[in-house]
Short mmCIF file of C-alpha atoms in Angstrom, two decimals:
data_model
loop_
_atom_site.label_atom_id
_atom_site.label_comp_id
_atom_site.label_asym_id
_atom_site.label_seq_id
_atom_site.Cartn_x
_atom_site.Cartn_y
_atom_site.Cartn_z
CA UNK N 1 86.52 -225.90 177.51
CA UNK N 2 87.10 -226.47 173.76
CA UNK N 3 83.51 -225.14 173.27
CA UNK N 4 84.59 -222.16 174.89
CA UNK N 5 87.64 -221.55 173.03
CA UNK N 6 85.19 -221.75 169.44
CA UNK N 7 82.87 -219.75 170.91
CA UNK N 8 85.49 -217.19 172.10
CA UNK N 9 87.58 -217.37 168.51
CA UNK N 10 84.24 -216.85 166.34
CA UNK N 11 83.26 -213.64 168.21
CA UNK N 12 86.90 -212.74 167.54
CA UNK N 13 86.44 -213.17 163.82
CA UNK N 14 82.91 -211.54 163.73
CA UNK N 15 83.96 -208.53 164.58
CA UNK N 16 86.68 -208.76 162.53
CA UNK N 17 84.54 -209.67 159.77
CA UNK N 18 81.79 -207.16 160.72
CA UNK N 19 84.26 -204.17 160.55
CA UNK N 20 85.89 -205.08 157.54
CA UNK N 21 82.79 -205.41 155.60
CA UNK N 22 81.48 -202.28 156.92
CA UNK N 23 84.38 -200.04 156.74
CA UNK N 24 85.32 -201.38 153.30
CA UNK N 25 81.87 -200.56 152.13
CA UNK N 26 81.71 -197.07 153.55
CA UNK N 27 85.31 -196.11 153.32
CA UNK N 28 84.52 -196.27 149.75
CA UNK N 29 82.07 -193.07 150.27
CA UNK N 30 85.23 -190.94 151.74
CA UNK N 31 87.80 -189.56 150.58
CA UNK N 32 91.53 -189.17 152.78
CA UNK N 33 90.31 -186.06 155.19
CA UNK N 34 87.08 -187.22 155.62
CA UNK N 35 87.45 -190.89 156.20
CA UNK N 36 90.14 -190.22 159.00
CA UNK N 37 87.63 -188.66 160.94
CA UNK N 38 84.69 -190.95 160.38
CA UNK N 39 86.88 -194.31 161.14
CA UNK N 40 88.85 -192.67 164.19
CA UNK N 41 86.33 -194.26 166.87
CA UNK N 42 86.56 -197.42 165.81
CA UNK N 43 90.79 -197.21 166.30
CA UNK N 44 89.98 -196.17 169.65
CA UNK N 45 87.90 -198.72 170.61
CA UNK N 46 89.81 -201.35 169.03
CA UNK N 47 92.77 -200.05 171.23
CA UNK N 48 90.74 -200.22 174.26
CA UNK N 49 90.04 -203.68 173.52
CA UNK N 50 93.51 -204.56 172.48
CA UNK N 51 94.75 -203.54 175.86
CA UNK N 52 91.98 -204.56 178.42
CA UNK N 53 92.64 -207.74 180.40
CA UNK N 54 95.99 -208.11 180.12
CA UNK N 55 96.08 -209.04 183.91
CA UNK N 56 93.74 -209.53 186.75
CA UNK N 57 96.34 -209.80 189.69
CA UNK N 58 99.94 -208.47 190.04
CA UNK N 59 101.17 -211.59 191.72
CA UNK N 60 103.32 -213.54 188.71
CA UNK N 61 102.57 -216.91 188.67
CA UNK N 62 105.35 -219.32 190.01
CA UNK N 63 107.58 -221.48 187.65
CA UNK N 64 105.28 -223.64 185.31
CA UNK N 65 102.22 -222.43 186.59
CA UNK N 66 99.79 -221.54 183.70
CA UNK N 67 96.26 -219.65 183.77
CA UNK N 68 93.80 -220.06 180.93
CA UNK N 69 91.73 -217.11 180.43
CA UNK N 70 88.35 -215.51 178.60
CA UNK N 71 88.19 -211.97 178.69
CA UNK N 72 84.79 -210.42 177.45
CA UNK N 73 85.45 -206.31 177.29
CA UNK N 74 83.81 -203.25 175.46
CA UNK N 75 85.34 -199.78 174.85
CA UNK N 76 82.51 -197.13 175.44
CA UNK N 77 82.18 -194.15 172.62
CA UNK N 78 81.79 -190.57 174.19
CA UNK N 79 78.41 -189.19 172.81
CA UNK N 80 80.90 -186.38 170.92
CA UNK N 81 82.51 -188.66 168.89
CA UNK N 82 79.57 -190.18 167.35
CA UNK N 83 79.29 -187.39 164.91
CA UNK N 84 81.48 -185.19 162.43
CA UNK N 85 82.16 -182.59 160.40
CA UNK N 86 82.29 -183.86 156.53
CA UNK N 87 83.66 -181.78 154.29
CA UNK N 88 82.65 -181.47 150.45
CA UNK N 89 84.50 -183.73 148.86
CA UNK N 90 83.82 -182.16 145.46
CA UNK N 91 85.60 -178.46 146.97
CA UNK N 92 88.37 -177.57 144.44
CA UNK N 93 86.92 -179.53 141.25
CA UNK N 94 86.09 -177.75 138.51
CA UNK N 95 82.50 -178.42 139.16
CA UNK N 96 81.12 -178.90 142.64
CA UNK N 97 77.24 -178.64 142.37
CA UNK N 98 76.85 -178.69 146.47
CA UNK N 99 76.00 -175.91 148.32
CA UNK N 100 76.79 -177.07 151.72
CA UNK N 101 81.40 -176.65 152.38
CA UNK N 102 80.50 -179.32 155.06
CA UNK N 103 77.99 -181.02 156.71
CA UNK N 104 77.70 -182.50 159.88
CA UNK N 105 77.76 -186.28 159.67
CA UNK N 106 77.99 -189.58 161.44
CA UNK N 107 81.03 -191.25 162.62
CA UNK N 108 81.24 -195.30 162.33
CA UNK N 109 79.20 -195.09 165.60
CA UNK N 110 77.00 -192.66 164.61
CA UNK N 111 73.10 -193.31 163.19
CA UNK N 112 72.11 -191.39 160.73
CA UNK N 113 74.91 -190.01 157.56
CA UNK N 114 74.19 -186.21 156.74
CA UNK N 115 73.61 -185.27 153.26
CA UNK N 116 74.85 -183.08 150.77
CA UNK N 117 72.05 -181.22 148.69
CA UNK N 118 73.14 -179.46 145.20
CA UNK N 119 71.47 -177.49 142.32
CA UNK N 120 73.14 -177.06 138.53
CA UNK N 121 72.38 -175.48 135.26
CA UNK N 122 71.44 -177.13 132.23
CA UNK N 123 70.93 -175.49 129.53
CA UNK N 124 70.68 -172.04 131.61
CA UNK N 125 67.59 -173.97 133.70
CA UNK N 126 68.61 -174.91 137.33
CA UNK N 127 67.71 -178.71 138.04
CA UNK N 128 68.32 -180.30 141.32
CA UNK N 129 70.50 -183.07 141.62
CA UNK N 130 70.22 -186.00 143.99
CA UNK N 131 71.64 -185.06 147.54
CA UNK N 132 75.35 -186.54 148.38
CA UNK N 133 74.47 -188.67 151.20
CA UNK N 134 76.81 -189.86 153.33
CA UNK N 135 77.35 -193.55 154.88
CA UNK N 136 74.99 -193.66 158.39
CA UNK N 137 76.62 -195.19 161.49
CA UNK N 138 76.34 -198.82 162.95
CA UNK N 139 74.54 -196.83 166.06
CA UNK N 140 76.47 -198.37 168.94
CA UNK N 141 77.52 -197.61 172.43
CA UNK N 142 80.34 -199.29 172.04
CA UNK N 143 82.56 -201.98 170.38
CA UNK N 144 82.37 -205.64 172.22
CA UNK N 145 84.99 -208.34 172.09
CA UNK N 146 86.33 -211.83 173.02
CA UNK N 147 89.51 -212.31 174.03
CA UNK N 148 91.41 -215.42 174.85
CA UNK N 149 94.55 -215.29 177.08
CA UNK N 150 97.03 -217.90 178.22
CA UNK N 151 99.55 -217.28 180.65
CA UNK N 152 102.49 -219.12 182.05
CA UNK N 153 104.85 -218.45 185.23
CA UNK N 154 108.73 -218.73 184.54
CA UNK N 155 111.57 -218.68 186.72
CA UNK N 156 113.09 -215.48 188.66
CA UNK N 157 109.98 -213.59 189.06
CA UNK N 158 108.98 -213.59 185.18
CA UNK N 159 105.04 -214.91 183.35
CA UNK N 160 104.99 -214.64 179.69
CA UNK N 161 101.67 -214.41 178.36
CA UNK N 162 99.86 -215.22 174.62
CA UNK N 163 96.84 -214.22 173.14
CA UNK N 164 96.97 -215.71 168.99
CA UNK N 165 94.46 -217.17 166.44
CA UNK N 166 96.46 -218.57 163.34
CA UNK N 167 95.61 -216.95 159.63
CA UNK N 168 92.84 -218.21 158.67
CA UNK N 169 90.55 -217.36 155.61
CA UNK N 170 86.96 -216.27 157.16
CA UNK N 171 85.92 -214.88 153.76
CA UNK N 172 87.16 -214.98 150.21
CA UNK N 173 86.43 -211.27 149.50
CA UNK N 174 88.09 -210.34 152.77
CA UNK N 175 90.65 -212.92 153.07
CA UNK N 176 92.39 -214.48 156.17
CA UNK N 177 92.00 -212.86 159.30
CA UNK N 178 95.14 -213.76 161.79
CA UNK N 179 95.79 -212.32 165.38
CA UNK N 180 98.59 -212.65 167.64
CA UNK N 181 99.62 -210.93 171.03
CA UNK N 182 102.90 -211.89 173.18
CA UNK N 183 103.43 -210.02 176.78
CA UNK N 184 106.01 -210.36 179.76
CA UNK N 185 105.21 -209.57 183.67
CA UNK N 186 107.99 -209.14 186.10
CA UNK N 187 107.86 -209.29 189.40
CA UNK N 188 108.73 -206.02 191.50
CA UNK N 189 107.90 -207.15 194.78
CA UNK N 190 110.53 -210.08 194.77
CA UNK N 191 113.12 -207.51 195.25
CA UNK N 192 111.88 -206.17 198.53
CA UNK N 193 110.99 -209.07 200.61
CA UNK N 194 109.12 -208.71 203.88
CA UNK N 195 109.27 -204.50 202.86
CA UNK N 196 106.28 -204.52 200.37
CA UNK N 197 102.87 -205.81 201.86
CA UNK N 198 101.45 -205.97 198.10
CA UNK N 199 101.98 -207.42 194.83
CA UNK N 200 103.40 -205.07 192.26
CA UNK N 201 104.62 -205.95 188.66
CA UNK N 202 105.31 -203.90 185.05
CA UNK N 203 104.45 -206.12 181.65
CA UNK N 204 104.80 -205.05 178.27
CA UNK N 205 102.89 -206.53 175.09
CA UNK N 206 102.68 -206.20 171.64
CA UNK N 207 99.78 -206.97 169.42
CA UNK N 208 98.86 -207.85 165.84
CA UNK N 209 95.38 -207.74 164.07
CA UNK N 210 95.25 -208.82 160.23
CA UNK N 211 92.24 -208.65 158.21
CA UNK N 212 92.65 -209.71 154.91
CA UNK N 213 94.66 -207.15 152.89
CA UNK N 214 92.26 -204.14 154.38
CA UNK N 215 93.47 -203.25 157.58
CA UNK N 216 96.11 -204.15 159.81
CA UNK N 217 96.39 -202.81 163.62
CA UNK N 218 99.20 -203.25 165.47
CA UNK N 219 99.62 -202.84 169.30
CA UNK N 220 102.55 -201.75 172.30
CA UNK N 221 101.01 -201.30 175.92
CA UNK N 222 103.28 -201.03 179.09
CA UNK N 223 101.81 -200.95 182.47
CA UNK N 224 102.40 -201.17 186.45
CA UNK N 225 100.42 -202.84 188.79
CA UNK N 226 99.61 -203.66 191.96
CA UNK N 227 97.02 -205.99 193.96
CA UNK N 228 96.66 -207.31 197.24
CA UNK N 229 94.77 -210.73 198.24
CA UNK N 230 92.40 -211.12 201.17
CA UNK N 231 90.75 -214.50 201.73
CA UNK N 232 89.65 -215.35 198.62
CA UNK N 233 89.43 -211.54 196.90
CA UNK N 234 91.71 -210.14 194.86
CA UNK N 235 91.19 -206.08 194.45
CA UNK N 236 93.69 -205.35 192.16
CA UNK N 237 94.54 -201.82 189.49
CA UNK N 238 97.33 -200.38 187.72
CA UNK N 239 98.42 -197.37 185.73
CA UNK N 240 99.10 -198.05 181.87
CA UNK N 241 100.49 -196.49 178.76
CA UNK N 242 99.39 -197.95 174.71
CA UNK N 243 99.90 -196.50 171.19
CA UNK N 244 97.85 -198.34 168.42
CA UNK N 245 98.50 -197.85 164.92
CA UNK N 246 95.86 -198.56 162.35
CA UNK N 247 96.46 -199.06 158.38
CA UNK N 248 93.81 -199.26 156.01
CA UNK N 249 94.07 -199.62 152.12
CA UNK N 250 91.54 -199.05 149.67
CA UNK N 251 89.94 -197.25 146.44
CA UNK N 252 87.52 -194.16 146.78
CA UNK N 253 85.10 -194.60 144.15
CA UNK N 254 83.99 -190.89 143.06
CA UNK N 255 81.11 -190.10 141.26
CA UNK N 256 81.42 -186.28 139.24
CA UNK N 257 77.91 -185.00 138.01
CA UNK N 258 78.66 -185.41 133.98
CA UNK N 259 77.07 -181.93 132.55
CA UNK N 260 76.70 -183.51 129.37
CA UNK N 261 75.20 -186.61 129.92
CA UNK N 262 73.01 -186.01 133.79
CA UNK N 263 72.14 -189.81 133.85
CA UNK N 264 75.47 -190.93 133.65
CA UNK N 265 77.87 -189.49 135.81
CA UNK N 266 82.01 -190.02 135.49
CA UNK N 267 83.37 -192.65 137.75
CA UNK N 268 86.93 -192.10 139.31
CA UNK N 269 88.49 -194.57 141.63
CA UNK N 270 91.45 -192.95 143.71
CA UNK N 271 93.65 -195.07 146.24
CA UNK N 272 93.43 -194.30 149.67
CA UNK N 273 95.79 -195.04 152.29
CA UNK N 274 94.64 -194.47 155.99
CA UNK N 275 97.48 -194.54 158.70
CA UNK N 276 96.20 -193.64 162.18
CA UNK N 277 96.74 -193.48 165.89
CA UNK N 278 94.49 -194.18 168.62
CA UNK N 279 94.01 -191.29 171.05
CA UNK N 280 94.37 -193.35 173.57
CA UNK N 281 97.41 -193.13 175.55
CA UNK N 282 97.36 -193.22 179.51
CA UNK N 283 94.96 -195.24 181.03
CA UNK N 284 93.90 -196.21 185.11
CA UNK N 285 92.52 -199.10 185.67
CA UNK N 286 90.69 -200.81 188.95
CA UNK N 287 89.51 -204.47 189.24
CA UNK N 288 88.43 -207.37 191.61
CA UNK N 289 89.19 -211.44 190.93
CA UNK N 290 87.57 -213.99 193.17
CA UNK N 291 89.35 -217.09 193.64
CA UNK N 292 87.64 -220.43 194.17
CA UNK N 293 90.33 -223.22 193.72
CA UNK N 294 91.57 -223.20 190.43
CA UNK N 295 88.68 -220.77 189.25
CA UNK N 296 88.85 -217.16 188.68
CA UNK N 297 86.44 -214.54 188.50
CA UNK N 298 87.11 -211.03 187.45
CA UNK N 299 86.06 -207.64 186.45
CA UNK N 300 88.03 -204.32 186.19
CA UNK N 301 86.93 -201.01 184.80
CA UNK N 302 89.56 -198.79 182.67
CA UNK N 303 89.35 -195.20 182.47
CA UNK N 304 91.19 -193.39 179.28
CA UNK N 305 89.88 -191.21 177.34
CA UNK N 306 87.60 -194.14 175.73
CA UNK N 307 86.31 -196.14 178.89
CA UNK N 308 86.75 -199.73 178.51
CA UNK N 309 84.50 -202.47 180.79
CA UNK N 310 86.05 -205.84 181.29
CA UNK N 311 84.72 -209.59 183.11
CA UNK N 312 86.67 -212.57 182.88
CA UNK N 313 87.01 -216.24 183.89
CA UNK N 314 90.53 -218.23 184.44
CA UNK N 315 91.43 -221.47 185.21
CA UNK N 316 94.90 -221.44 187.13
CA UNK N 317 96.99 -224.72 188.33
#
């Protein structure tokens, strides 16, 4: 079990780690407009993630009853929003040598970055200058992740559940990376006893991702659910609302062609501060659990605009 957990927790923290070195590195290459659009996907998918596996069943667990769980999901990316529109970052200076307004580019799960291609004067003789290329994709299908889960029944019809991983420094050049998730399932059911032949339940949760002083996403999700149990099956789905907001801080580092001096060209570093929204908001979701004493197994599908894929494994007593 507690090899598990460090497996579990290290994926956590690679991704982490994998997205902040990435995204730092070529968020560097945007400016504002532009970087919106190329990091977009990856706020989807996190909030895909984020919200997948937050239950399995719509029973509630009686009093004191606790479930450990592993939750291994992936958000898909729709083949449209592997690519974008770039637009010259250079448009308005006082010298833009690019031809090209915009370009069409990757996204972060894009392959290959577009480039910009330019030709100035000097001296009255046009010399090309080396194309603007843009940062490529990671070339994925999708974003993967582990999540652990621990839930625990409480009294008049209530489970309170916990996902967390303390603050902890991965990497000195990103810093600590610290997560933390706290939801609450009510019973619906319980009110009509003998009227209802299934389970049904609402829970609400709130989220927290921290990675170093980068980014920071943060988390509400709301859904209703229903299951039913027969034998030892569990086919279970629900209907589900989430908002994720995404913060990123950083400093665009723009090169300017220098007219005077071709082989060295003037460096500006502008702050950028990315605030966005996942487009996710309504989301369907349909599963099956199979119970064998205390063990669960699990898998639901979610269907949003991002489609996420989710299996699982639970210990219950």
């Amino acid at each position: 079990m507690k090899k598990t957990l460090v497996i579990g927790l290290i994926m956590i923290i690679s991704v982490s780690m994998l997205f902040a070195e990435t995204i730092e590195e070529k968020l560097q290459k945007f400016g504002q407009e532009n970087a919106e659009k190329f990091i977009q996907p990856a706020v989807n998918c996190f909030s895909g993630n984020l919200n997948s596996g937050l239950y399995n069943t719509a029973k509630v667990l009686k009093p004191f009853r606790f479930q450990l769980s592993f939750n291994v999901m992936t958000t898909f990316v729709p083949d449209e929003d592997k690519s974008f529109n770039v637009t010259n970052p250079f448009i308005g200076d006082t010298f833009n040598p690019y031809q090209e307004n915009e370009i069409e580019t990757a996204t972060i799960f894009g392959t290959d970055g577009g480039s910009f291609t330019g030709v100035t004067e000097v001296n009255g003789v046009p010399v090309s200058i080396d194309p603007l290329k843009m940062p490529d994709g990671l070339d994925l299908a999708g974003l993967p992740l582990v999540m652990p889960q621990f839930a625990l029944g409480l009294p008049f019809g209530n489970e309170v559940q916990l996902r967390y991983f303390p603050k902890t420094e991965v990497d000195k050049e990103i810093g600590d990376v610290g997560f933390l998730g706290i939801g609450v399932k009510h019973s619906i059911d319980q009110y009509f006893p003998g009227i209802i032949p299934i389970d049904v339940a609402i829970q609400g949760f709130y989220q927290k991702l921290e990675v170093g002083e980068l980014i920071e996403i943060k988390s509400l999700a709301a859904n209703a659910q229903l299951s039913k149990k027969f034998l030892i099956f569990t086919f279970y789905g629900g209907l589900g609302w989430e908002k994720t907001d995404f913060l990123a801080e950083y400093k665009f580092t723009k090169e300017t062609f220098n007219p005077s001096n071709p082989a060295v060209p003037i460096v500006t570093e502008i702050p950028v501060k990315l605030e966005l929204e996942s487009d996710n908001s309504m989301k369907a979701t349909v599963g099956m659990r199979l119970s064998l004493l205390f063990l669960k197994l699990y898998g639901d599908y979610s269907f949003a605009k991002y489609n996420t894929a989710n299996v699982g494994i639970g210990l219950g007593f």
